Tab-separated table of C-alpha atoms in Angstrom:
chain	number	residue	atom	x	y	z
Q	1	MET	CA	-19.338	-62.021	1.527
Q	2	ALA	CA	-17.581	-59.812	-0.942
Q	3	ARG	CA	-20.711	-57.635	-1.119
Q	4	LYS	CA	-20.729	-57.156	2.672
Q	5	LYS	CA	-17.097	-56.037	2.565
Q	6	LYS	CA	-17.952	-53.487	-0.124
Q	7	VAL	CA	-20.837	-52.147	1.986
Q	8	LYS	CA	-18.636	-51.881	5.053
Q	9	LYS	CA	-15.950	-50.118	3.021
Q	10	LYS	CA	-18.546	-47.727	1.634
Q	11	TYR	CA	-19.897	-46.833	5.088
Q	12	ARG	CA	-16.381	-46.597	6.498
Q	13	GLY	CA	-15.645	-43.767	4.056
Q	14	PHE	CA	-18.936	-42.116	4.949
Q	15	TRP	CA	-18.196	-42.189	8.682
Q	16	ARG	CA	-14.678	-40.842	8.080
Q	17	PHE	CA	-16.229	-37.920	6.234
Q	18	ILE	CA	-18.714	-37.293	9.095
Q	19	LYS	CA	-15.947	-37.447	11.711
Q	20	PHE	CA	-13.825	-35.032	9.689
Q	21	GLN	CA	-16.739	-32.582	9.442
Q	22	ILE	CA	-17.325	-32.834	13.212
Q	23	PHE	CA	-13.632	-32.203	13.770
Q	24	LEU	CA	-13.772	-29.070	11.589
Q	25	MET	CA	-16.855	-27.835	13.436
Q	26	CYS	CA	-15.097	-28.316	16.760
Q	27	LEU	CA	-12.169	-26.279	15.464
Q	28	VAL	CA	-14.526	-23.499	14.378
Q	29	PHE	CA	-16.323	-23.463	17.728
Q	30	ALA	CA	-13.024	-23.499	19.587
Q	31	GLY	CA	-11.818	-20.582	17.479
Q	32	LEU	CA	-15.003	-18.618	18.084
Q	33	ALA	CA	-14.826	-19.297	21.824
Q	34	TYR	CA	-11.215	-18.157	21.938
Q	35	TYR	CA	-12.141	-15.099	19.889
Q	36	TYR	CA	-15.013	-14.003	22.133
Q	37	PHE	CA	-13.882	-15.131	25.560
Q	38	GLY	CA	-10.278	-14.159	24.917
Q	39	GLY	CA	-11.248	-10.510	24.514
Q	40	TYR	CA	-10.465	-10.276	20.799
Q	41	ALA	CA	-14.061	-9.525	19.811
Q	42	LYS	CA	-14.061	-6.441	22.017
Q	43	GLN	CA	-10.675	-5.280	20.683
Q	44	ILE	CA	-11.732	-5.666	17.061
Q	45	SER	CA	-15.031	-3.896	17.725
Q	46	GLU	CA	-13.129	-0.976	19.274
Q	47	LEU	CA	-10.663	-0.857	16.364
Q	48	LYS	CA	-13.527	-0.817	13.871
Q	49	ALA	CA	-15.285	2.006	15.735
Q	50	GLU	CA	-12.067	4.028	15.886
Q	51	ALA	CA	-11.494	3.505	12.157
Q	52	GLU	CA	-15.023	4.648	11.357
Q	53	HIS	CA	-14.480	7.776	13.445
Q	54	TYR	CA	-11.203	8.610	11.688
Q	55	VAL	CA	-12.757	8.416	8.223
Q	56	LYS	CA	-16.108	9.968	9.132
Q	57	THR	CA	-14.445	13.089	10.577
Q	58	SER	CA	-11.886	13.357	7.766
Q	59	THR	CA	-12.049	15.843	4.903
Q	60	ALA	CA	-9.745	16.609	1.999
Q	61	ASP	CA	-7.957	19.031	4.349
Q	62	THR	CA	-7.022	16.109	6.596
Q	63	PHE	CA	-4.513	15.074	3.940
Q	64	LYS	CA	-3.148	18.602	3.533
Q	65	ALA	CA	-2.606	19.355	7.215
Q	66	SER	CA	1.170	19.536	6.968
Q	67	GLN	CA	1.438	21.504	3.739
Q	68	THR	CA	4.552	23.636	3.322
Q	69	SER	CA	4.025	27.404	3.212
Q	70	ILE	CA	6.114	29.419	0.739
Q	71	VAL	CA	6.631	33.087	1.600
Q	72	TYR	CA	7.093	35.700	-1.145
Q	73	ASP	CA	8.015	39.385	-1.038
Q	74	LEU	CA	5.953	42.173	-2.635
Q	75	ASN	CA	7.663	41.575	-5.981
Q	76	GLY	CA	6.756	37.903	-6.007
Q	77	ASN	CA	10.231	36.676	-5.134
Q	78	GLN	CA	10.493	33.686	-2.787
Q	79	ILE	CA	12.099	34.749	0.484
Q	80	SER	CA	11.565	31.715	2.733
Q	81	VAL	CA	9.924	28.337	3.110
Q	82	LEU	CA	7.999	27.583	6.289
Q	83	LYS	CA	7.887	23.834	6.725
Q	84	GLY	CA	5.060	22.157	8.545
Q	85	GLU	CA	5.378	18.818	10.292
Q	86	LYS	CA	6.029	17.293	6.867
Q	87	ASP	CA	7.691	18.871	3.869
Q	88	VAL	CA	4.739	18.725	1.471
Q	89	TYR	CA	3.970	20.663	-1.689
Q	90	TYR	CA	0.401	19.574	-2.300
Q	91	LEU	CA	-0.781	18.772	-5.834
Q	92	THR	CA	-4.326	18.045	-6.970
Q	93	TYR	CA	-4.937	14.905	-9.020
Q	94	ASP	CA	-5.101	16.937	-12.257
Q	95	GLU	CA	-1.675	18.422	-11.487
Q	96	ILE	CA	-0.016	15.034	-11.073
Q	97	PRO	CA	1.533	13.719	-14.332
Q	98	ALA	CA	-0.100	10.569	-15.718
Q	99	ASN	CA	3.241	8.736	-15.679
Q	100	VAL	CA	3.436	9.209	-11.903
Q	101	THR	CA	0.102	7.516	-11.235
Q	102	ALA	CA	0.846	4.823	-13.828
Q	103	ALA	CA	4.246	4.073	-12.275
Q	104	ILE	CA	3.008	3.886	-8.694
Q	105	ILE	CA	0.055	1.659	-9.598
Q	106	SER	CA	2.241	-0.664	-11.698
Q	107	ILE	CA	4.663	-1.262	-8.839
Q	108	GLU	CA	2.517	-0.904	-5.708
Q	109	ASP	CA	-1.043	-1.938	-6.506
Q	110	LYS	CA	-1.918	-3.240	-9.982
Q	111	LYS	CA	-5.543	-3.885	-9.019
Q	112	PHE	CA	-6.047	-0.459	-7.470
Q	113	TYR	CA	-9.057	0.355	-9.631
Q	114	GLN	CA	-10.630	-3.079	-9.112
Q	115	HIS	CA	-10.490	-3.722	-5.351
Q	116	GLY	CA	-12.488	-2.068	-2.591
Q	117	GLY	CA	-9.527	-1.041	-0.481
Q	118	VAL	CA	-8.107	-4.462	0.389
Q	119	ASP	CA	-6.647	-7.050	-1.984
Q	120	TYR	CA	-7.258	-10.292	-0.093
Q	121	LYS	CA	-5.474	-12.413	-2.701
Q	122	ALA	CA	-2.368	-10.227	-2.357
Q	123	ILE	CA	-2.489	-10.667	1.417
Q	124	MET	CA	-2.674	-14.446	1.021
Q	125	ARG	CA	0.240	-14.406	-1.432
Q	126	ALA	CA	2.278	-12.372	1.060
Q	127	VAL	CA	1.433	-14.793	3.887
Q	128	LEU	CA	2.329	-17.843	1.789
Q	129	ALA	CA	5.585	-16.209	0.672
Q	130	MET	CA	6.427	-15.443	4.307
Q	131	LEU	CA	5.758	-19.052	5.345
Q	132	LYS	CA	7.844	-20.339	2.442
Q	133	ASN	CA	10.817	-17.998	2.920
Q	134	GLY	CA	10.669	-17.525	6.676
Q	135	GLU	CA	10.550	-13.748	6.290
Q	136	VAL	CA	8.484	-10.995	4.721
Q	137	THR	CA	9.448	-10.965	1.041
Q	138	GLN	CA	6.444	-9.176	-0.453
Q	139	GLY	CA	3.777	-6.822	0.797
Q	140	GLY	CA	0.048	-7.317	0.754
Q	141	SER	CA	-0.969	-3.717	1.389
Q	142	THR	CA	-2.899	-1.781	-1.229
Q	143	ILE	CA	-2.330	1.916	-1.940
Q	144	THR	CA	-5.397	2.655	0.199
Q	145	GLN	CA	-3.984	0.635	3.097
Q	146	GLN	CA	-0.659	2.447	2.833
Q	147	LEU	CA	-2.503	5.764	2.906
Q	148	ALA	CA	-4.445	4.674	5.998
Q	149	ARG	CA	-1.222	3.660	7.726
Q	150	ASN	CA	0.660	6.839	6.822
Q	151	VAL	CA	-2.061	9.315	7.773
Q	152	PHE	CA	-4.179	7.803	10.528
Q	153	ILE	CA	-2.196	5.196	12.431
Q	154	SER	CA	1.374	4.243	13.301
Q	155	GLN	CA	3.804	2.039	11.362
Q	156	GLU	CA	3.819	-0.457	14.247
Q	157	ARG	CA	3.593	-4.048	12.988
Q	158	THR	CA	0.940	-5.669	15.156
Q	159	TRP	CA	-2.252	-7.501	14.246
Q	160	GLN	CA	-4.256	-4.694	15.892
Q	161	ARG	CA	-2.667	-2.062	13.633
Q	162	LYS	CA	-3.210	-4.277	10.596
Q	163	MET	CA	-6.893	-4.802	11.407
Q	164	GLU	CA	-7.446	-1.077	11.939
Q	165	GLU	CA	-5.606	-0.349	8.690
Q	166	ILE	CA	-8.005	-2.674	6.852
Q	167	PHE	CA	-11.083	-1.120	8.491
Q	168	ILE	CA	-9.910	2.405	7.610
Q	169	SER	CA	-9.158	1.381	4.016
Q	170	LEU	CA	-12.618	-0.073	3.478
Q	171	LYS	CA	-14.213	3.125	4.807
Q	172	LEU	CA	-11.937	5.399	2.775
Q	173	GLU	CA	-12.961	3.641	-0.433
Q	174	LYS	CA	-16.622	4.300	0.357
Q	175	LYS	CA	-16.112	7.987	1.146
Q	176	TYR	CA	-13.577	9.067	-1.483
Q	177	THR	CA	-13.092	8.347	-5.195
Q	178	LYS	CA	-10.145	6.352	-6.477
Q	179	ASN	CA	-8.565	9.478	-7.953
Q	180	GLU	CA	-8.928	11.317	-4.645
Q	181	ILE	CA	-7.247	8.442	-2.821
Q	182	LEU	CA	-4.376	8.490	-5.336
Q	183	GLU	CA	-4.064	12.248	-4.845
Q	184	PHE	CA	-3.951	11.885	-1.051
Q	185	TYR	CA	-1.465	9.038	-1.308
Q	186	LEU	CA	1.001	10.732	-3.656
Q	187	ASN	CA	0.994	13.835	-1.472
Q	188	ASN	CA	1.631	11.979	1.781
Q	189	ILE	CA	3.986	9.069	1.136
Q	190	TYR	CA	7.574	9.374	2.334
Q	191	PHE	CA	10.427	9.691	-0.181
Q	192	ALA	CA	13.321	9.665	2.343
Q	193	ASN	CA	15.488	12.571	3.483
Q	194	GLY	CA	12.541	14.520	4.906
Q	195	TYR	CA	10.512	14.662	1.681
Q	196	TYR	CA	6.798	13.846	1.895
Q	197	GLY	CA	4.882	13.816	-1.368
Q	198	ILE	CA	5.924	13.587	-5.009
Q	199	GLN	CA	6.347	17.342	-5.466
Q	200	ALA	CA	8.652	17.688	-2.464
Q	201	ALA	CA	10.681	14.715	-3.697
Q	202	SER	CA	10.961	16.207	-7.181
Q	203	LYS	CA	12.239	19.498	-5.800
Q	204	GLY	CA	14.446	17.758	-3.253
Q	205	TYR	CA	16.238	15.390	-5.618
Q	206	PHE	CA	16.096	17.170	-8.980
Q	207	ASN	CA	15.384	20.801	-8.030
Q	208	VAL	CA	12.445	21.020	-10.459
Q	209	THR	CA	8.680	20.596	-10.218
Q	210	VAL	CA	7.260	17.164	-10.979
Q	211	ASP	CA	5.762	18.260	-14.311
Q	212	GLN	CA	9.322	18.885	-15.532
Q	213	LEU	CA	10.520	15.340	-14.862
Q	214	ASP	CA	10.987	12.781	-17.628
Q	215	LEU	CA	9.780	9.170	-17.461
Q	216	SER	CA	13.034	7.791	-16.073
Q	217	GLN	CA	13.168	10.379	-13.271
Q	218	ILE	CA	9.536	9.714	-12.363
Q	219	ALA	CA	10.118	5.955	-12.134
Q	220	PHE	CA	13.243	6.667	-10.092
Q	221	LEU	CA	11.282	8.666	-7.523
Q	222	CYS	CA	8.454	6.125	-7.410
Q	223	ALA	CA	11.030	3.496	-6.455
Q	224	ILE	CA	11.696	5.149	-3.078
Q	225	PRO	CA	8.474	4.850	-0.978
Q	226	ASN	CA	8.424	1.037	-0.862
Q	227	SER	CA	11.399	1.180	1.524
Q	228	PRO	CA	12.780	4.722	1.975
Q	229	SER	CA	15.908	3.503	3.762
Q	230	MET	CA	16.751	0.738	1.278
Q	231	TYR	CA	15.983	2.866	-1.786
Q	232	ASP	CA	17.369	6.156	-0.467
Q	233	PRO	CA	18.897	7.710	-3.623
Q	234	VAL	CA	21.485	9.623	-1.601
Q	235	THR	CA	22.994	6.567	0.095
Q	236	ASN	CA	21.826	3.634	-2.062
Q	237	ILE	CA	21.375	4.987	-5.565
Q	238	ASN	CA	22.210	1.640	-7.203
Q	239	LYS	CA	19.318	0.031	-5.320
Q	240	THR	CA	17.039	2.891	-6.397
Q	241	LEU	CA	18.084	2.375	-10.017
Q	242	GLU	CA	17.382	-1.360	-9.797
Q	243	ARG	CA	13.854	-0.681	-8.620
Q	244	ARG	CA	13.438	2.084	-11.220
Q	245	ASN	CA	14.199	-0.494	-13.889
Q	246	LEU	CA	11.673	-2.891	-12.347
Q	247	ILE	CA	9.011	-0.159	-12.406
Q	248	LEU	CA	9.738	0.626	-16.045
Q	249	GLU	CA	9.503	-3.084	-16.901
Q	250	ASN	CA	6.150	-3.306	-15.110
Q	251	MET	CA	4.869	-0.236	-16.950
Q	252	LEU	CA	5.918	-1.777	-20.259
Q	253	ASN	CA	4.234	-5.098	-19.442
Q	254	ASP	CA	1.105	-3.270	-18.287
Q	255	GLY	CA	0.931	-1.392	-21.582
Q	256	LYS	CA	1.510	2.006	-19.975
Q	257	ILE	CA	4.601	2.857	-22.029
Q	258	THR	CA	6.021	1.825	-25.398
Q	259	LYS	CA	9.134	-0.294	-25.916
Q	260	SER	CA	10.896	2.758	-27.322
Q	261	ALA	CA	10.052	4.838	-24.244
Q	262	TYR	CA	11.183	1.952	-22.014
Q	263	ASP	CA	14.540	1.607	-23.793
Q	264	THR	CA	15.215	5.336	-23.530
Q	265	ALA	CA	14.221	5.558	-19.867
Q	266	VAL	CA	16.049	2.452	-18.662
Q	267	SER	CA	19.312	3.569	-20.283
Q	268	GLU	CA	19.147	7.111	-18.886
Q	269	GLN	CA	21.806	8.032	-16.348
Q	270	ILE	CA	20.219	9.632	-13.291
Q	271	VAL	CA	22.013	12.648	-11.849
Q	272	LEU	CA	20.720	14.141	-8.610
Q	273	ASN	CA	20.495	17.924	-8.403
Q	274	ARG	CA	19.705	18.677	-4.771
Q	275	PRO	CA	19.160	22.316	-3.717
Q	276	GLN	CA	21.953	23.830	-1.658
């Protein structure tokens, strides 16, 4: 009798497992049906095709389209600045200081050199954080995704824009090198107050070229793009300084700077020197 009960209990667990698997399969089929018959398959296919077209037809000049023109007289003196759609002073990767790339990677995309354009674990962490806190508390976008969003598509927050952003990012990583993507990114991201690109921001906030900035100033500028309104150094400099300190801490933990360099940079008082 006891043996029969054990057998029944054993098969009961087996049938529960089978029923659960059938339930999961039904969910999958229902999801696929909703996906295809609800028109989402067609939308995603169109988004993917559009993304492929954007990247396929792009060249390095695509990311320089709004470059600022500086006009000089016959003696080499600057007489005017002709701004394009964006105020950009384009720099090649070799012209960008190492501390700039180190700072932006430390704060925006630590796995930049490891992923293929999308960090799926970061996206899941962002989703879980959103579910836990009831609001968006951390981003899941890689540097490549941010570049895709800034250059090719709008900042609109819809699932369609997010899917297209992902498709573009994956294609960008196949067409361009990591260093090229960093170059494009640092020349196109927004630093508030009309400044696009690290060189424009350097001139706009400190009135010098980026190669003349020290570590603290570089980290200060790299704090802005994450949220140009929140970290606007003209209106919210204390917020910018808080994020500067976070960037410096990340760089220290990532082994990009020494403790001595960190101590000096974090204690430096930032003074803006905006051109008149």
